Structure formats: C-alpha cells, structure tokens
Amino acid sequence: MPAPEPAPMSRRERRTLRAIEVALTDDDPDLALLLRADRGSGRREQWTRIARRTVGLAVVLFVAGLILAVPVLMAVGAMILLVLPPLAWVVAHFQPPPG
C-alpha cells in the first residue's frame, strides 16, 4: 500500500498541535527544549553555520601559513576570511525565516 502524500495541516490541526506543544512545555520543559533544538535546521541557520565554519577554516589556514612561513596559505586564508563569511551572512540574511 503506497504511503499517503503529505498535506498541509488545517487550522484546527495547527491549534491542536500548538495546544499539545504548550502542554508539553508546561509538563516537561527539558524535553521541550530538546525538541525545540531541532528547529535549527532552517536555511538561515545552515548559512550561519557555513559562515562560522569558513571563519574557522580561514583562521586555520592563515595560522598554518604563519607557522610554516608559506605566503600562499596566508593569502588563501585571508581571502577566505574576507570574502566567504560576509557572503554567507548576506545569503543567510535574505533567507526566509523558518516556519
């Protein structure tokens, strides 16, 4: 038997789900926080993570270039640091908010 296709929730279903979420938060705040942590999978959060990781990569390359005295590594690290994180931040800024 094929699986049913997903359909948007009706207003009544959304209200019921919201009531369940509120009751869950009241009953077990720790579980509610754990479940809410999954909401960081939106596009904006993904682009923010990309920006943070590129900063880390750029710093590692730049420091490795300094330690090893390799100007190319320092230049690549500096270019990544100056270009990619701001670009990822701009893309993240223009993503629609989740939900």
mmCIF file of N, CA and C in Angstrom:
data_model
loop_
_atom_site.group_PDB
_atom_site.id
_atom_site.type_symbol
_atom_site.label_atom_id
_atom_site.label_comp_id
_atom_site.label_asym_id
_atom_site.label_seq_id
_atom_site.Cartn_x
_atom_site.Cartn_y
_atom_site.Cartn_z
ATOM 1 N N MET A 1 0.840 -1.170 0.000
ATOM 2 C CA MET A 1 0.000 0.000 0.000
ATOM 3 C C MET A 1 0.892 1.243 0.000
ATOM 4 N N PRO A 2 0.698 2.166 -0.944
ATOM 5 C CA PRO A 2 1.564 3.354 -1.013
ATOM 6 C C PRO A 2 1.295 4.298 0.160
ATOM 7 N N ALA A 3 2.338 4.988 0.546
ATOM 8 C CA ALA A 3 2.218 5.940 1.648
ATOM 9 C C ALA A 3 1.389 7.148 1.208
ATOM 10 N N PRO A 4 0.589 7.699 2.100
ATOM 11 C CA PRO A 4 -0.197 8.877 1.726
ATOM 12 C C PRO A 4 0.709 10.085 1.518
ATOM 13 N N GLU A 5 0.294 10.941 0.616
ATOM 14 C CA GLU A 5 1.077 12.144 0.344
ATOM 15 C C GLU A 5 0.870 13.150 1.468
ATOM 16 N N PRO A 6 1.920 13.889 1.814
ATOM 17 C CA PRO A 6 1.762 14.884 2.871
ATOM 18 C C PRO A 6 0.817 15.993 2.427
ATOM 19 N N ALA A 7 0.033 16.481 3.347
ATOM 20 C CA ALA A 7 -0.908 17.567 3.069
ATOM 21 C C ALA A 7 -0.742 18.632 4.151
ATOM 22 N N PRO A 8 -1.025 19.884 3.806
ATOM 23 C CA PRO A 8 -0.916 20.935 4.820
ATOM 24 C C PRO A 8 -1.935 20.722 5.939
ATOM 25 N N MET A 9 -1.570 21.145 7.141
ATOM 26 C CA MET A 9 -2.472 20.989 8.271
ATOM 27 C C MET A 9 -3.563 22.053 8.230
ATOM 28 N N SER A 10 -4.732 21.678 8.693
ATOM 29 C CA SER A 10 -5.830 22.630 8.780
ATOM 30 C C SER A 10 -5.608 23.515 10.006
ATOM 31 N N ARG A 11 -6.397 24.572 10.119
ATOM 32 C CA ARG A 11 -6.272 25.465 11.273
ATOM 33 C C ARG A 11 -6.549 24.710 12.566
ATOM 34 N N ARG A 12 -7.535 23.862 12.524
ATOM 35 C CA ARG A 12 -7.888 23.077 13.712
ATOM 36 C C ARG A 12 -6.717 22.185 14.127
ATOM 37 N N GLU A 13 -6.080 21.544 13.157
ATOM 38 C CA GLU A 13 -4.940 20.679 13.458
ATOM 39 C C GLU A 13 -3.770 21.489 14.009
ATOM 40 N N ARG A 14 -3.534 22.675 13.444
ATOM 41 C CA ARG A 14 -2.451 23.524 13.951
ATOM 42 C C ARG A 14 -2.723 23.992 15.375
ATOM 43 N N ARG A 15 -3.992 24.344 15.675
ATOM 44 C CA ARG A 15 -4.350 24.737 17.039
ATOM 45 C C ARG A 15 -4.158 23.584 18.010
ATOM 46 N N THR A 16 -4.578 22.396 17.588
ATOM 47 C CA THR A 16 -4.416 21.219 18.442
ATOM 48 C C THR A 16 -2.942 20.943 18.695
ATOM 49 N N LEU A 17 -2.125 21.014 17.648
ATOM 50 C CA LEU A 17 -0.687 20.798 17.792
ATOM 51 C C LEU A 17 -0.073 21.850 18.707
ATOM 52 N N ARG A 18 -0.485 23.090 18.562
ATOM 53 C CA ARG A 18 0.038 24.157 19.421
ATOM 54 C C ARG A 18 -0.344 23.899 20.884
ATOM 55 N N ALA A 19 -1.584 23.450 21.115
ATOM 56 C CA ALA A 19 -2.013 23.141 22.485
ATOM 57 C C ALA A 19 -1.171 22.011 23.076
ATOM 58 N N ILE A 20 -0.852 21.019 22.253
ATOM 59 C CA ILE A 20 -0.003 19.912 22.712
ATOM 60 C C ILE A 20 1.393 20.429 23.051
ATOM 61 N N GLU A 21 1.938 21.320 22.208
ATOM 62 C CA GLU A 21 3.264 21.879 22.467
ATOM 63 C C GLU A 21 3.285 22.675 23.762
ATOM 64 N N VAL A 22 2.237 23.472 23.999
ATOM 65 C CA VAL A 22 2.166 24.266 25.231
ATOM 66 C C VAL A 22 2.078 23.342 26.445
ATOM 67 N N ALA A 23 1.249 22.304 26.353
ATOM 68 C CA ALA A 23 1.118 21.366 27.468
ATOM 69 C C ALA A 23 2.438 20.639 27.713
ATOM 70 N N LEU A 24 3.133 20.278 26.653
ATOM 71 C CA LEU A 24 4.425 19.605 26.794
ATOM 72 C C LEU A 24 5.435 20.521 27.481
ATOM 73 N N THR A 25 5.456 21.780 27.078
ATOM 74 C CA THR A 25 6.371 22.740 27.679
ATOM 75 C C THR A 25 6.079 22.908 29.159
ATOM 76 N N ASP A 26 4.797 22.942 29.507
ATOM 77 C CA ASP A 26 4.430 23.084 30.916
ATOM 78 C C ASP A 26 4.789 21.836 31.714
ATOM 79 N N ASP A 27 4.577 20.660 31.131
ATOM 80 C CA ASP A 27 4.807 19.402 31.844
ATOM 81 C C ASP A 27 6.284 19.041 31.963
ATOM 82 N N ASP A 28 7.026 19.223 30.875
ATOM 83 C CA ASP A 28 8.430 18.804 30.865
ATOM 84 C C ASP A 28 9.267 19.802 30.073
ATOM 85 N N PRO A 29 9.718 20.879 30.711
ATOM 86 C CA PRO A 29 10.476 21.915 29.998
ATOM 87 C C PRO A 29 11.767 21.395 29.363
ATOM 88 N N ASP A 30 12.428 20.422 29.999
ATOM 89 C CA ASP A 30 13.683 19.896 29.446
ATOM 90 C C ASP A 30 13.440 19.192 28.120
ATOM 91 N N LEU A 31 12.383 18.392 28.056
ATOM 92 C CA LEU A 31 12.054 17.704 26.808
ATOM 93 C C LEU A 31 11.656 18.708 25.738
ATOM 94 N N ALA A 32 10.930 19.729 26.132
ATOM 95 C CA ALA A 32 10.525 20.758 25.169
ATOM 96 C C ALA A 32 11.753 21.462 24.582
ATOM 97 N N LEU A 33 12.741 21.749 25.422
ATOM 98 C CA LEU A 33 13.969 22.373 24.911
ATOM 99 C C LEU A 33 14.713 21.444 23.962
ATOM 100 N N LEU A 34 14.739 20.172 24.299
ATOM 101 C CA LEU A 34 15.399 19.195 23.440
ATOM 102 C C LEU A 34 14.716 19.113 22.082
ATOM 103 N N LEU A 35 13.415 19.089 22.075
ATOM 104 C CA LEU A 35 12.676 19.017 20.809
ATOM 105 C C LEU A 35 12.780 20.317 20.033
ATOM 106 N N ARG A 36 12.836 21.421 20.720
ATOM 107 C CA ARG A 36 12.924 22.708 20.048
ATOM 108 C C ARG A 36 14.294 22.891 19.398
ATOM 109 N N ALA A 37 15.329 22.225 19.912
ATOM 110 C CA ALA A 37 16.678 22.351 19.364
ATOM 111 C C ALA A 37 16.745 21.878 17.922
ATOM 112 N N ASP A 38 15.809 21.040 17.498
ATOM 113 C CA ASP A 38 15.800 20.545 16.131
ATOM 114 C C ASP A 38 15.382 21.614 15.135
ATOM 115 N N ARG A 39 14.836 22.728 15.608
ATOM 116 C CA ARG A 39 14.362 23.761 14.696
ATOM 117 C C ARG A 39 15.501 24.546 14.049
ATOM 118 N N GLY A 40 16.742 24.265 14.410
ATOM 119 C CA GLY A 40 17.870 24.961 13.827
ATOM 120 C C GLY A 40 18.282 24.420 12.472
ATOM 121 N N SER A 41 17.402 23.754 11.778
ATOM 122 C CA SER A 41 17.759 23.169 10.500
ATOM 123 C C SER A 41 17.249 24.001 9.333
ATOM 124 N N GLY A 42 16.846 25.233 9.583
ATOM 125 C CA GLY A 42 16.373 26.096 8.510
ATOM 126 C C GLY A 42 17.518 26.594 7.651
ATOM 127 N N ARG A 43 17.155 27.208 6.556
ATOM 128 C CA ARG A 43 18.190 27.705 5.633
ATOM 129 C C ARG A 43 19.069 28.762 6.283
ATOM 130 N N ARG A 44 18.433 29.654 7.036
ATOM 131 C CA ARG A 44 19.200 30.721 7.670
ATOM 132 C C ARG A 44 20.250 30.141 8.615
ATOM 133 N N GLU A 45 19.863 29.151 9.407
ATOM 134 C CA GLU A 45 20.803 28.534 10.339
ATOM 135 C C GLU A 45 21.909 27.792 9.598
ATOM 136 N N GLN A 46 21.569 27.164 8.483
ATOM 137 C CA GLN A 46 22.585 26.461 7.699
ATOM 138 C C GLN A 46 23.618 27.438 7.157
ATOM 139 N N TRP A 47 23.164 28.573 6.640
ATOM 140 C CA TRP A 47 24.107 29.558 6.103
ATOM 141 C C TRP A 47 24.934 30.185 7.220
ATOM 142 N N THR A 48 24.329 30.353 8.390
ATOM 143 C CA THR A 48 25.093 30.882 9.523
ATOM 144 C C THR A 48 26.183 29.897 9.927
ATOM 145 N N ARG A 49 25.856 28.595 9.947
ATOM 146 C CA ARG A 49 26.877 27.587 10.252
ATOM 147 C C ARG A 49 27.974 27.594 9.200
ATOM 148 N N ILE A 50 27.613 27.764 7.939
ATOM 149 C CA ILE A 50 28.623 27.827 6.872
ATOM 150 C C ILE A 50 29.554 29.009 7.108
ATOM 151 N N ALA A 51 28.995 30.153 7.472
ATOM 152 C CA ALA A 51 29.824 31.343 7.724
ATOM 153 C C ALA A 51 30.789 31.089 8.874
ATOM 154 N N ARG A 52 30.296 30.473 9.945
ATOM 155 C CA ARG A 52 31.172 30.200 11.093
ATOM 156 C C ARG A 52 32.275 29.213 10.733
ATOM 157 N N ARG A 53 31.932 28.203 9.968
ATOM 158 C CA ARG A 53 32.944 27.201 9.599
ATOM 159 C C ARG A 53 33.988 27.783 8.652
ATOM 160 N N THR A 54 33.580 28.674 7.771
ATOM 161 C CA THR A 54 34.569 29.272 6.876
ATOM 162 C C THR A 54 35.512 30.184 7.644
ATOM 163 N N VAL A 55 35.011 30.832 8.676
ATOM 164 C CA VAL A 55 35.902 31.638 9.517
ATOM 165 C C VAL A 55 36.937 30.731 10.176
ATOM 166 N N GLY A 56 36.480 29.600 10.698
ATOM 167 C CA GLY A 56 37.413 28.652 11.314
ATOM 168 C C GLY A 56 38.447 28.147 10.331
ATOM 169 N N LEU A 57 37.990 27.775 9.146
ATOM 170 C CA LEU A 57 38.911 27.292 8.114
ATOM 171 C C LEU A 57 39.922 28.367 7.736
ATOM 172 N N ALA A 58 39.449 29.596 7.565
ATOM 173 C CA ALA A 58 40.343 30.687 7.174
ATOM 174 C C ALA A 58 41.393 30.948 8.243
ATOM 175 N N VAL A 59 40.977 30.917 9.510
ATOM 176 C CA VAL A 59 41.928 31.159 10.596
ATOM 177 C C VAL A 59 42.968 30.045 10.643
ATOM 178 N N VAL A 60 42.513 28.799 10.478
ATOM 179 C CA VAL A 60 43.460 27.673 10.491
ATOM 180 C C VAL A 60 44.474 27.813 9.350
ATOM 181 N N LEU A 61 43.988 28.127 8.156
ATOM 182 C CA LEU A 61 44.904 28.285 7.020
ATOM 183 C C LEU A 61 45.877 29.438 7.241
ATOM 184 N N PHE A 62 45.364 30.551 7.755
ATOM 185 C CA PHE A 62 46.224 31.706 7.966
ATOM 186 C C PHE A 62 47.302 31.417 9.012
ATOM 187 N N VAL A 63 46.905 30.803 10.119
ATOM 188 C CA VAL A 63 47.874 30.477 11.176
ATOM 189 C C VAL A 63 48.874 29.429 10.687
ATOM 190 N N ALA A 64 48.393 28.454 9.923
ATOM 191 C CA ALA A 64 49.320 27.455 9.366
ATOM 192 C C ALA A 64 50.318 28.127 8.426
ATOM 193 N N GLY A 65 49.836 29.082 7.662
ATOM 194 C CA GLY A 65 50.744 29.823 6.786
ATOM 195 C C GLY A 65 51.781 30.610 7.560
ATOM 196 N N LEU A 66 51.361 31.187 8.686
ATOM 197 C CA LEU A 66 52.315 31.923 9.520
ATOM 198 C C LEU A 66 53.352 30.984 10.123
ATOM 199 N N ILE A 67 52.887 29.860 10.660
ATOM 200 C CA ILE A 67 53.797 28.920 11.315
ATOM 201 C C ILE A 67 54.765 28.303 10.318
ATOM 202 N N LEU A 68 54.233 27.896 9.158
ATOM 203 C CA LEU A 68 55.070 27.232 8.159
ATOM 204 C C LEU A 68 55.786 28.207 7.228
ATOM 205 N N ALA A 69 55.521 29.487 7.398
ATOM 206 C CA ALA A 69 56.113 30.531 6.553
ATOM 207 C C ALA A 69 55.804 30.280 5.080
ATOM 208 N N VAL A 70 54.527 29.994 4.800
ATOM 209 C CA VAL A 70 54.073 29.775 3.426
ATOM 210 C C VAL A 70 53.103 30.907 3.077
ATOM 211 N N PRO A 71 53.557 31.876 2.300
ATOM 212 C CA PRO A 71 52.716 33.035 1.996
ATOM 213 C C PRO A 71 51.416 32.674 1.274
ATOM 214 N N VAL A 72 51.449 31.607 0.488
ATOM 215 C CA VAL A 72 50.235 31.221 -0.248
ATOM 216 C C VAL A 72 49.120 30.827 0.720
ATOM 217 N N LEU A 73 49.455 30.068 1.770
ATOM 218 C CA LEU A 73 48.450 29.691 2.774
ATOM 219 C C LEU A 73 47.900 30.925 3.486
ATOM 220 N N MET A 74 48.770 31.861 3.813
ATOM 221 C CA MET A 74 48.302 33.082 4.464
ATOM 222 C C MET A 74 47.372 33.862 3.542
ATOM 223 N N ALA A 75 47.723 33.941 2.265
ATOM 224 C CA ALA A 75 46.896 34.682 1.308
ATOM 225 C C ALA A 75 45.542 34.008 1.117
ATOM 226 N N VAL A 76 45.545 32.685 0.978
ATOM 227 C CA VAL A 76 44.286 31.959 0.808
ATOM 228 C C VAL A 76 43.421 32.117 2.057
ATOM 229 N N GLY A 77 44.020 31.981 3.228
ATOM 230 C CA GLY A 77 43.275 32.163 4.473
ATOM 231 C C GLY A 77 42.687 33.554 4.583
ATOM 232 N N ALA A 78 43.457 34.559 4.227
ATOM 233 C CA ALA A 78 42.973 35.939 4.287
ATOM 234 C C ALA A 78 41.848 36.168 3.286
ATOM 235 N N MET A 79 41.988 35.626 2.075
ATOM 236 C CA MET A 79 40.926 35.803 1.075
ATOM 237 C C MET A 79 39.638 35.109 1.507
ATOM 238 N N ILE A 80 39.775 33.896 2.046
ATOM 239 C CA ILE A 80 38.583 33.189 2.523
ATOM 240 C C ILE A 80 37.937 33.989 3.646
ATOM 241 N N LEU A 81 38.738 34.503 4.564
ATOM 242 C CA LEU A 81 38.213 35.247 5.699
ATOM 243 C C LEU A 81 37.523 36.535 5.261
ATOM 244 N N LEU A 82 38.039 37.172 4.245
ATOM 245 C CA LEU A 82 37.467 38.439 3.800
ATOM 246 C C LEU A 82 36.259 38.275 2.892
ATOM 247 N N VAL A 83 36.128 37.143 2.187
ATOM 248 C CA VAL A 83 35.079 37.008 1.179
ATOM 249 C C VAL A 83 33.942 36.080 1.607
ATOM 250 N N LEU A 84 34.249 34.859 1.989
ATOM 251 C CA LEU A 84 33.192 33.865 2.191
ATOM 252 C C LEU A 84 32.273 34.108 3.389
ATOM 253 N N PRO A 85 32.770 34.413 4.584
ATOM 254 C CA PRO A 85 31.830 34.637 5.691
ATOM 255 C C PRO A 85 30.859 35.796 5.454
ATOM 256 N N PRO A 86 31.322 36.954 4.966
ATOM 257 C CA PRO A 86 30.334 38.008 4.691
ATOM 258 C C PRO A 86 29.331 37.601 3.608
ATOM 259 N N LEU A 87 29.802 36.875 2.610
ATOM 260 C CA LEU A 87 28.893 36.410 1.561
ATOM 261 C C LEU A 87 27.857 35.446 2.124
ATOM 262 N N ALA A 88 28.288 34.510 2.954
ATOM 263 C CA ALA A 88 27.352 33.567 3.573
ATOM 264 C C ALA A 88 26.401 34.299 4.506
ATOM 265 N N TRP A 89 26.873 35.319 5.216
ATOM 266 C CA TRP A 89 25.998 36.076 6.097
ATOM 267 C C TRP A 89 24.926 36.806 5.292
ATOM 268 N N VAL A 90 25.307 37.405 4.169
ATOM 269 C CA VAL A 90 24.337 38.109 3.329
ATOM 270 C C VAL A 90 23.295 37.132 2.797
ATOM 271 N N VAL A 91 23.727 35.970 2.341
ATOM 272 C CA VAL A 91 22.781 34.962 1.847
ATOM 273 C C VAL A 91 21.860 34.529 2.981
ATOM 274 N N ALA A 92 22.406 34.307 4.181
ATOM 275 C CA ALA A 92 21.587 33.896 5.324
ATOM 276 C C ALA A 92 20.590 34.981 5.701
ATOM 277 N N HIS A 93 21.012 36.226 5.609
ATOM 278 C CA HIS A 93 20.151 37.346 5.982
ATOM 279 C C HIS A 93 18.909 37.425 5.099
ATOM 280 N N PHE A 94 19.046 37.046 3.832
ATOM 281 C CA PHE A 94 17.932 37.150 2.903
ATOM 282 C C PHE A 94 17.119 35.862 2.783
ATOM 283 N N GLN A 95 17.425 34.855 3.593
ATOM 284 C CA GLN A 95 16.623 33.634 3.602
ATOM 285 C C GLN A 95 15.354 33.874 4.403
ATOM 286 N N PRO A 96 14.243 33.260 4.001
ATOM 287 C CA PRO A 96 13.026 33.440 4.788
ATOM 288 C C PRO A 96 13.171 32.780 6.151
ATOM 289 N N PRO A 97 12.544 33.344 7.181
ATOM 290 C CA PRO A 97 12.636 32.722 8.495
ATOM 291 C C PRO A 97 11.927 31.366 8.509
ATOM 292 N N PRO A 98 12.394 30.446 9.339
ATOM 293 C CA PRO A 98 11.777 29.114 9.368
ATOM 294 C C PRO A 98 10.355 29.181 9.917
ATOM 295 N N GLY A 99 9.564 28.227 9.461
ATOM 296 C CA GLY A 99 8.196 28.129 9.953
ATOM 297 C C GLY A 99 7.294 28.861 9.075
#
